């Protein structure tokens, strides 16, 4: 998981993290038509910051986007998704510090966030 170094929020939705799963999940996703949040090798997860939007357990509601497309290489990351509530969501970035961080541009609907940093999640949060 890669979490934003600073808060990135569009309307009431804040980017919680971007998750990258292992190579086996990537191969499975590419070879089958199984396109769910349980199997997708890349996920964009947002949390609802609106007052009173918590679940019965007290956790914030989340919105998980399964990409319509993505590209991953040793140098670059490209993710394209779409949400009925957020509109098109894209991330174009690059790995830094030996994969321990991502830097790039995130666009949610018509709002752009340039040169953002996402750090590898460590410990509990």
XYZ file of N, CA, C and O in Angstrom:
500
model
N 0.827 -1.184 0.000
C 0.000 0.000 0.000
C 0.871 1.247 0.000
O 1.885 1.297 0.680
N 0.428 2.221 -0.742
C 1.100 3.517 -0.790
C 0.099 4.575 -0.332
O -0.990 4.682 -0.896
N 0.463 5.311 0.708
C -0.428 6.319 1.293
C 0.097 7.720 0.977
O 1.304 7.947 0.920
N -0.822 8.665 0.755
C -0.391 10.032 0.444
C 0.386 10.663 1.597
O 0.032 10.493 2.766
N 1.437 11.390 1.251
C 2.230 12.097 2.262
C 1.442 13.286 2.819
O 1.642 13.684 3.965
N 0.558 13.851 2.018
C -0.332 14.931 2.448
C -1.748 14.581 2.001
O -1.937 13.790 1.068
N -2.738 15.152 2.657
C -4.134 14.847 2.339
C -4.466 15.267 0.914
O -4.135 16.367 0.479
N -5.122 14.357 0.193
C -5.567 14.608 -1.176
C -7.063 14.344 -1.179
O -7.495 13.197 -1.029
N -7.834 15.419 -1.299
C -9.280 15.294 -1.174
C -10.004 15.983 -2.324
O -9.674 17.106 -2.694
N -10.993 15.284 -2.870
C -11.874 15.809 -3.919
C -13.295 15.687 -3.393
O -13.751 14.580 -3.095
N -13.968 16.828 -3.263
C -15.280 16.876 -2.634
C -15.154 16.248 -1.243
O -14.270 16.637 -0.495
N -15.980 15.274 -0.911
C -15.873 14.658 0.408
C -15.004 13.401 0.407
O -14.836 12.764 1.437
N -14.415 13.049 -0.744
C -13.621 11.818 -0.838
C -12.123 12.106 -0.754
O -11.583 12.863 -1.544
N -11.456 11.481 0.209
C -10.012 11.620 0.401
C -9.319 10.330 -0.032
O -9.775 9.231 0.318
N -8.230 10.466 -0.800
C -7.463 9.291 -1.203
C -6.864 8.658 0.042
O -6.110 9.298 0.772
N -7.217 7.403 0.297
C -6.697 6.669 1.460
C -5.386 5.970 1.092
O -4.400 6.099 1.795
N -5.399 5.219 -0.019
C -4.170 4.567 -0.478
C -4.357 3.973 -1.870
O -5.468 3.858 -2.368
N -3.225 3.628 -2.471
C -3.186 2.849 -3.698
C -2.507 1.535 -3.333
O -1.447 1.523 -2.713
N -3.155 0.433 -3.698
C -2.637 -0.894 -3.368
C -2.142 -1.590 -4.629
O -2.824 -1.564 -5.656
N -0.985 -2.215 -4.537
C -0.444 -3.048 -5.598
C -0.285 -4.447 -5.029
O 0.381 -4.636 -4.011
N -0.908 -5.420 -5.684
C -0.792 -6.813 -5.234
C 0.371 -7.481 -5.952
O 1.070 -6.868 -6.742
N 0.568 -8.763 -5.697
C 1.730 -9.474 -6.238
C 1.551 -9.869 -7.706
O 0.500 -9.703 -8.304
N 2.625 -10.418 -8.285
C 2.634 -10.808 -9.694
C 1.573 -11.855 -10.019
O 0.993 -11.834 -11.105
N 1.302 -12.781 -9.090
C 0.290 -13.812 -9.341
C -1.086 -13.174 -9.519
O -1.854 -13.575 -10.404
N -1.403 -12.186 -8.710
C -2.690 -11.489 -8.839
C -2.757 -10.752 -10.172
O -3.805 -10.740 -10.830
N -1.659 -10.161 -10.593
C -1.614 -9.464 -11.880
C -1.855 -10.442 -13.030
O -2.685 -10.184 -13.915
N -1.179 -11.575 -13.014
C -1.353 -12.569 -14.078
C -2.792 -13.080 -14.111
O -3.402 -13.188 -15.164
N -3.362 -13.400 -12.941
C -4.738 -13.892 -12.862
C -5.702 -12.863 -13.444
O -6.586 -13.194 -14.223
N -5.527 -11.625 -13.064
C -6.420 -10.546 -13.512
C -6.349 -10.375 -15.023
O -7.344 -10.167 -15.680
N -5.139 -10.485 -15.572
C -4.960 -10.297 -17.013
C -5.480 -11.488 -17.817
O -5.918 -11.324 -18.952
N -5.455 -12.686 -17.249
C -5.823 -13.900 -17.974
C -7.300 -14.251 -17.851
O -7.782 -15.114 -18.575
N -8.026 -13.620 -16.936
C -9.435 -13.943 -16.730
C -10.280 -12.683 -16.886
O -9.761 -11.582 -17.021
N -11.563 -12.853 -16.827
C -12.464 -11.700 -16.877
C -12.890 -11.297 -15.467
O -13.830 -10.530 -15.300
N -12.210 -11.821 -14.459
C -12.530 -11.539 -13.059
C -12.019 -10.148 -12.700
O -10.830 -9.936 -12.532
N -12.912 -9.161 -12.611
C -12.529 -7.768 -12.394
C -13.188 -7.224 -11.132
O -13.973 -6.294 -11.181
N -12.892 -7.844 -10.013
C -13.470 -7.387 -8.751
C -12.382 -6.803 -7.864
O -11.188 -6.996 -8.107
N -12.795 -6.100 -6.821
C -11.830 -5.535 -5.877
C -11.061 -6.632 -5.156
O -9.968 -6.404 -4.669
N -11.625 -7.844 -5.089
C -10.912 -8.940 -4.425
C -9.776 -9.482 -5.282
O -8.830 -10.056 -4.760
N -9.864 -9.322 -6.602
C -8.839 -9.904 -7.470
C -7.957 -8.888 -8.166
O -6.912 -9.243 -8.686
N -8.363 -7.633 -8.234
C -7.600 -6.639 -8.990
C -6.208 -6.436 -8.389
O -6.068 -6.318 -7.177
N -5.181 -6.394 -9.233
C -3.819 -6.222 -8.735
C -3.495 -4.782 -8.354
O -2.507 -4.521 -7.693
N -4.340 -3.846 -8.773
C -4.151 -2.431 -8.445
C -5.507 -1.887 -7.990
O -6.518 -2.119 -8.652
N -5.520 -1.184 -6.868
C -6.759 -0.598 -6.349
C -6.498 0.823 -5.876
O -5.461 1.098 -5.265
N -7.452 1.705 -6.138
C -7.434 3.058 -5.583
C -8.536 3.090 -4.529
O -9.696 2.786 -4.840
N -8.181 3.442 -3.306
C -9.156 3.431 -2.219
C -9.315 4.844 -1.659
O -8.334 5.486 -1.282
N -10.562 5.304 -1.623
C -10.921 6.619 -1.084
C -11.774 6.419 0.155
O -12.484 5.416 0.266
N -11.719 7.382 1.082
C -12.597 7.325 2.248
C -13.446 8.586 2.303
O -12.999 9.662 1.924
N -14.675 8.402 2.763
C -15.657 9.476 2.818
C -15.416 10.315 4.064
O -15.502 9.822 5.178
N -15.108 11.589 3.872
C -14.806 12.480 4.989
C -16.031 13.278 5.448
O -15.949 14.071 6.379
N -17.168 13.041 4.810
C -18.389 13.758 5.177
C -18.808 13.379 6.595
O -18.761 12.211 6.986
N -19.200 14.371 7.343
C -19.649 14.153 8.721
C -20.827 13.183 8.721
O -21.745 13.300 7.916
N -20.781 12.197 9.588
C -21.873 11.235 9.714
C -21.858 10.129 8.681
O -22.828 9.394 8.554
N -20.762 9.973 7.935
C -20.724 8.951 6.882
C -20.098 7.634 7.355
O -19.780 6.786 6.548
N -19.946 7.472 8.652
C -19.334 6.257 9.173
C -20.276 5.052 9.045
O -21.492 5.190 9.015
N -19.663 3.887 9.013
C -20.414 2.636 9.009
C -20.904 2.377 10.435
O -20.474 3.062 11.375
N -21.784 1.387 10.622
C -22.257 1.083 11.981
C -21.123 0.781 12.977
O -21.252 1.041 14.171
N -19.988 0.293 12.479
C -18.863 -0.007 13.372
C -18.031 1.235 13.699
O -17.102 1.176 14.486
N -18.364 2.369 13.069
C -17.632 3.606 13.336
C -16.535 3.920 12.333
O -15.937 4.983 12.376
N -16.265 2.987 11.411
C -15.239 3.224 10.388
C -15.813 4.137 9.305
O -17.023 4.203 9.108
N -14.943 4.826 8.620
C -15.389 5.677 7.512
C -15.771 4.793 6.328
O -15.143 3.761 6.086
N -16.797 5.226 5.576
C -17.149 4.529 4.341
C -15.991 4.653 3.371
O -15.321 5.691 3.327
N -15.766 3.615 2.590
C -14.704 3.659 1.589
C -15.281 3.403 0.204
O -16.338 2.792 0.051
N -14.557 3.890 -0.783
C -14.872 3.682 -2.186
C -13.628 3.078 -2.811
O -12.556 3.692 -2.799
N -13.745 1.853 -3.314
C -12.621 1.160 -3.935
C -12.813 1.132 -5.435
O -13.827 0.650 -5.920
N -11.844 1.691 -6.159
C -11.907 1.717 -7.617
C -10.993 0.653 -8.213
O -9.798 0.610 -7.925
N -11.584 -0.217 -9.015
C -10.832 -1.197 -9.794
C -10.495 -0.508 -11.114
O -11.379 0.022 -11.780
N -9.237 -0.468 -11.512
C -8.879 0.270 -12.722
C -9.491 -0.314 -13.989
O -9.645 -1.520 -14.113
N -9.822 0.591 -14.903
C -10.228 0.182 -16.244
C -8.981 -0.216 -17.022
O -9.038 -1.018 -17.944
N -7.841 0.344 -16.636
C -6.564 0.011 -17.256
C -5.420 0.526 -16.402
O -5.608 1.421 -15.577
N -4.267 -0.083 -16.562
C -3.082 0.370 -15.845
C -1.842 -0.114 -16.563
O -1.883 -1.054 -17.352
N -0.750 0.556 -16.302
C 0.545 0.151 -16.822
C 1.560 0.241 -15.700
O 1.596 1.223 -14.970
N 2.335 -0.804 -15.542
C 3.370 -0.842 -14.506
C 4.684 -1.251 -15.135
O 4.739 -2.201 -15.907
N 5.741 -0.535 -14.814
C 7.077 -0.921 -15.236
C 8.015 -0.633 -14.074
O 7.583 -0.157 -13.025
N 9.297 -0.895 -14.266
C 10.267 -0.617 -13.211
C 10.386 0.877 -12.930
O 10.812 1.269 -11.864
N 10.008 1.694 -13.904
C 10.147 3.140 -13.740
C 8.824 3.868 -13.547
O 8.755 4.839 -12.807
N 7.764 3.433 -14.229
C 6.534 4.228 -14.292
C 5.297 3.468 -13.838
O 5.244 2.246 -13.912
N 4.294 4.259 -13.450
C 2.987 3.748 -13.052
C 1.931 4.592 -13.751
O 2.004 5.818 -13.736
N 0.951 3.940 -14.344
C -0.157 4.634 -14.988
C -1.437 3.889 -14.614
O -1.525 2.676 -14.816
N -2.415 4.601 -14.054
C -3.667 3.984 -13.628
C -4.822 4.827 -14.159
O -4.808 6.045 -14.023
N -5.819 4.156 -14.741
C -7.018 4.829 -15.205
C -8.222 4.102 -14.618
O -8.330 2.881 -14.738
N -9.118 4.869 -13.987
C -10.339 4.304 -13.410
C -11.475 5.284 -13.632
O -11.248 6.432 -14.027
N -12.683 4.824 -13.375
C -13.839 5.708 -13.482
C -14.805 5.359 -12.359
O -14.938 4.204 -11.980
N -15.415 6.405 -11.833
C -16.362 6.252 -10.739
C -17.593 7.083 -11.054
O -17.471 8.216 -11.532
N -18.769 6.536 -10.774
C -20.009 7.285 -11.008
C -20.008 8.582 -10.192
O -20.470 9.607 -10.661
N -19.454 8.553 -8.991
C -19.447 9.736 -8.136
C -18.287 10.680 -8.363
O -18.433 11.895 -8.246
N -17.119 10.136 -8.699
C -15.919 10.957 -8.866
C -15.634 11.321 -10.314
O -14.928 12.284 -10.582
N -16.126 10.534 -11.235
C -15.790 10.725 -12.643
C -14.500 9.991 -12.967
O -14.092 9.072 -12.261
N -13.794 10.391 -14.033
C -12.540 9.731 -14.377
C -11.458 10.026 -13.341
O -11.351 11.147 -12.854
N -10.696 9.004 -13.021
C -9.581 9.131 -12.072
C -8.343 8.573 -12.757
O -8.360 7.437 -13.241
N -7.276 9.379 -12.806
C -6.026 8.913 -13.418
C -4.849 9.249 -12.504
O -4.858 10.261 -11.805
N -3.862 8.371 -12.529
C -2.597 8.626 -11.844
C -1.487 8.310 -12.824
O -1.460 7.223 -13.408
N -0.587 9.262 -13.006
C 0.599 9.080 -13.848
C 1.799 9.399 -12.967
O 1.936 10.530 -12.498
N 2.641 8.400 -12.712
C 3.751 8.654 -11.806
C 4.943 7.766 -12.054
O 5.017 7.023 -13.031
N 5.864 7.858 -11.119
C 7.107 7.088 -11.202
C 7.516 6.642 -9.795
O 7.199 7.284 -8.802
N 8.199 5.515 -9.770
C 8.739 5.002 -8.516
C 9.948 5.850 -8.126
O 10.707 6.279 -8.971
N 10.127 6.085 -6.851
C 11.307 6.781 -6.346
C 11.865 5.989 -5.180
O 11.200 5.108 -4.646
N 13.060 6.318 -4.776
C 13.692 5.713 -3.594
C 13.527 4.195 -3.575
O 13.066 3.619 -2.611
N 13.910 3.561 -4.686
C 13.897 2.107 -4.793
C 12.536 1.495 -4.486
O 12.422 0.502 -3.782
N 11.479 2.108 -5.000
C 10.139 1.569 -4.839
C 9.468 1.880 -3.525
O 8.372 1.421 -3.252
N 10.130 2.659 -2.681
C 9.559 2.964 -1.368
C 8.588 4.145 -1.428
O 7.891 4.418 -0.472
N 8.529 4.824 -2.568
C 7.609 5.948 -2.725
C 7.195 6.067 -4.191
O 7.864 5.559 -5.086
N 6.063 6.723 -4.389
C 5.564 7.057 -5.715
C 5.416 8.563 -5.789
O 5.000 9.185 -4.811
N 5.765 9.137 -6.922
C 5.533 10.556 -7.142
C 4.854 10.705 -8.485
O 5.177 9.980 -9.432
N 3.894 11.632 -8.552
C 3.227 11.828 -9.817
C 2.042 12.761 -9.724
O 1.894 13.507 -8.748
N 1.200 12.685 -10.738
C 0.040 13.548 -10.858
C -1.228 12.714 -10.795
O -1.353 11.700 -11.503
N -2.169 13.154 -9.974
C -3.461 12.506 -9.815
C -4.529 13.463 -10.307
O -4.501 14.652 -9.971
N -5.436 12.941 -11.104
C -6.556 13.765 -11.566
C -7.845 13.041 -11.203
O -8.010 11.859 -11.507
N -8.730 13.766 -10.517
C -10.033 13.232 -10.121
C -11.078 14.153 -10.728
O -11.164 15.326 -10.353
N -11.858 13.638 -11.670
C -12.793 14.501 -12.390
C -12.007 15.584 -13.104
O -11.104 15.310 -13.881
N -12.298 16.844 -12.777
C -11.576 17.959 -13.397
C -10.519 18.554 -12.466
O -9.856 19.515 -12.829
N -10.383 17.993 -11.268
C -9.424 18.525 -10.294
C -8.088 17.776 -10.397
O -8.053 16.550 -10.387
N -7.001 18.549 -10.498
C -5.661 17.958 -10.619
C -4.846 18.184 -9.351
O -4.896 19.261 -8.755
N -4.086 17.166 -8.987
C -3.144 17.231 -7.869
C -1.782 16.889 -8.461
O -1.548 15.743 -8.844
N -0.908 17.878 -8.556
C 0.361 17.676 -9.247
C 1.499 17.402 -8.275
O 1.543 17.947 -7.168
N 2.418 16.537 -8.725
C 3.635 16.200 -7.996
C 3.356 15.751 -6.562
O 3.991 16.201 -5.621
N 2.387 14.840 -6.418
C 2.085 14.301 -5.094
C 3.051 13.167 -4.773
O 3.649 12.568 -5.669
N 3.200 12.883 -3.497
C 4.037 11.778 -3.048
C 3.195 10.806 -2.255
O 2.400 11.211 -1.397
N 3.357 9.522 -2.539
C 2.733 8.453 -1.777
C 3.852 7.583 -1.240
O 4.719 7.151 -2.007
N 3.840 7.332 0.060
C 4.890 6.543 0.702
C 4.394 5.136 1.027
O 3.202 4.941 1.289
N 5.309 4.180 1.042
C 4.981 2.827 1.436
C 4.438 2.840 2.847
O 5.032 3.446 3.743
N 3.305 2.183 3.041
C 2.707 2.105 4.365
C 3.541 1.156 5.227
O 3.824 0.031 4.831
N 3.926 1.651 6.394
C 4.666 0.817 7.334
C 3.971 0.860 8.671
O 3.416 1.875 9.074
N 3.953 -0.274 9.361
C 3.305 -0.328 10.666
C 1.807 -0.216 10.558
O 1.227 -0.264 9.496
N 1.144 -0.060 11.690
C -0.314 0.067 11.678
C -0.669 1.528 11.582
O 0.047 2.404 12.076
N -1.798 1.783 10.948
C -2.218 3.170 10.757
C -3.696 3.286 10.890
O -4.456 2.505 10.490
